Amino acid sequence: LSLHDALPIFANHKNIRKIYLCLDNDTAGNAACENLAEKIPNDKVVMRLRPVKKDWNECLTAGIICFGFFNNF
C-alpha cells in the first residue's frame, strides 16, 4: 500500500491510532521511515519495527522471530 493510498484511509478511519513501519534496516530503509513518519498525520502514533538483520527475510531465513527494538517517531 502506498502512502498516497494510505493517507485517505488514515483520515477516514479515526479509530486507527498506531501506524507500524516495517522497512529494511539499512540506510535507504531508515531514510524512508523518517520520510514516511513525517507525512503521517500528527494524531497517529508512528512506531518502527526494525529487523535485527538487514531485512525481514534475512530474519525469517535465519530463524529469528523477535522484532529487535521499537522506535517512536
Short mmCIF file of C-alpha atoms in Angstrom, two decimals:
data_model
loop_
_atom_site.label_atom_id
_atom_site.label_comp_id
_atom_site.label_asym_id
_atom_site.label_seq_id
_atom_site.Cartn_x
_atom_site.Cartn_y
_atom_site.Cartn_z
CA LEU A 1 0.00 0.00 0.00
CA SER A 2 1.48 3.34 -0.98
CA LEU A 3 1.46 6.35 1.30
CA HIS A 4 -0.68 8.13 -1.31
CA ASP A 5 -3.34 5.43 -0.91
CA ALA A 6 -2.94 5.13 2.86
CA LEU A 7 -3.36 8.81 3.85
CA PRO A 8 -7.09 8.93 2.95
CA ILE A 9 -7.60 5.72 4.93
CA PHE A 10 -5.97 7.31 7.98
CA ALA A 11 -8.18 10.40 7.58
CA ASN A 12 -11.40 8.43 7.14
CA HIS A 13 -10.78 5.92 9.93
CA LYS A 14 -10.20 7.86 13.12
CA ASN A 15 -10.03 4.57 15.05
CA ILE A 16 -6.59 3.90 13.52
CA ARG A 17 -4.28 5.28 16.20
CA LYS A 18 -0.98 3.47 15.62
CA ILE A 19 0.98 3.01 12.42
CA TYR A 20 3.79 0.44 12.33
CA LEU A 21 6.54 0.97 9.78
CA CYS A 22 8.41 -2.24 8.86
CA LEU A 23 11.11 -1.34 6.38
CA ASP A 24 14.65 -2.64 5.87
CA ASN A 25 17.31 -1.94 8.47
CA ASP A 26 19.70 -0.15 6.11
CA THR A 27 20.40 3.41 5.01
CA ALA A 28 17.57 3.50 2.46
CA GLY A 29 15.07 1.89 4.84
CA ASN A 30 15.98 4.26 7.65
CA ALA A 31 15.62 7.31 5.38
CA ALA A 32 12.29 6.04 4.03
CA CYS A 33 10.96 5.52 7.56
CA GLU A 34 11.84 9.07 8.56
CA ASN A 35 10.25 10.42 5.37
CA LEU A 36 7.07 8.39 5.86
CA ALA A 37 6.79 9.27 9.54
CA GLU A 38 6.89 12.99 8.70
CA LYS A 39 3.94 12.61 6.31
CA ILE A 40 1.64 10.63 8.61
CA PRO A 41 -0.91 12.82 10.43
CA ASN A 42 0.12 14.02 13.88
CA ASP A 43 -2.87 12.38 15.58
CA LYS A 44 -1.32 8.95 14.89
CA VAL A 45 1.41 7.21 16.86
CA VAL A 46 4.10 6.02 14.48
CA MET A 47 6.20 3.04 15.56
CA ARG A 48 9.12 1.48 13.72
CA LEU A 49 9.63 -2.27 13.83
CA ARG A 50 13.28 -2.75 12.93
CA PRO A 51 14.58 -6.20 11.95
CA VAL A 52 17.72 -7.33 13.80
CA LYS A 53 19.26 -8.19 10.44
CA LYS A 54 19.23 -6.19 7.19
CA ASP A 55 15.66 -7.09 6.32
CA TRP A 56 12.74 -9.22 7.45
CA ASN A 57 13.53 -12.03 5.01
CA GLU A 58 17.03 -12.45 6.49
CA CYS A 59 15.44 -12.74 9.93
CA LEU A 60 12.98 -15.37 8.71
CA THR A 61 15.59 -17.45 6.91
CA ALA A 62 17.87 -17.29 9.97
CA GLY A 63 15.03 -18.47 12.21
CA ILE A 64 14.90 -15.19 14.14
CA ILE A 65 11.39 -14.41 15.33
CA CYS A 66 11.99 -11.34 17.51
CA PHE A 67 11.45 -7.80 16.26
CA GLY A 68 14.59 -6.25 17.71
CA PHE A 69 13.54 -2.90 19.10
CA PHE A 70 10.90 -0.26 18.57
CA ASN A 71 11.46 3.37 17.69
CA ASN A 72 8.88 6.12 18.11
CA PHE A 73 8.89 8.95 15.63
#
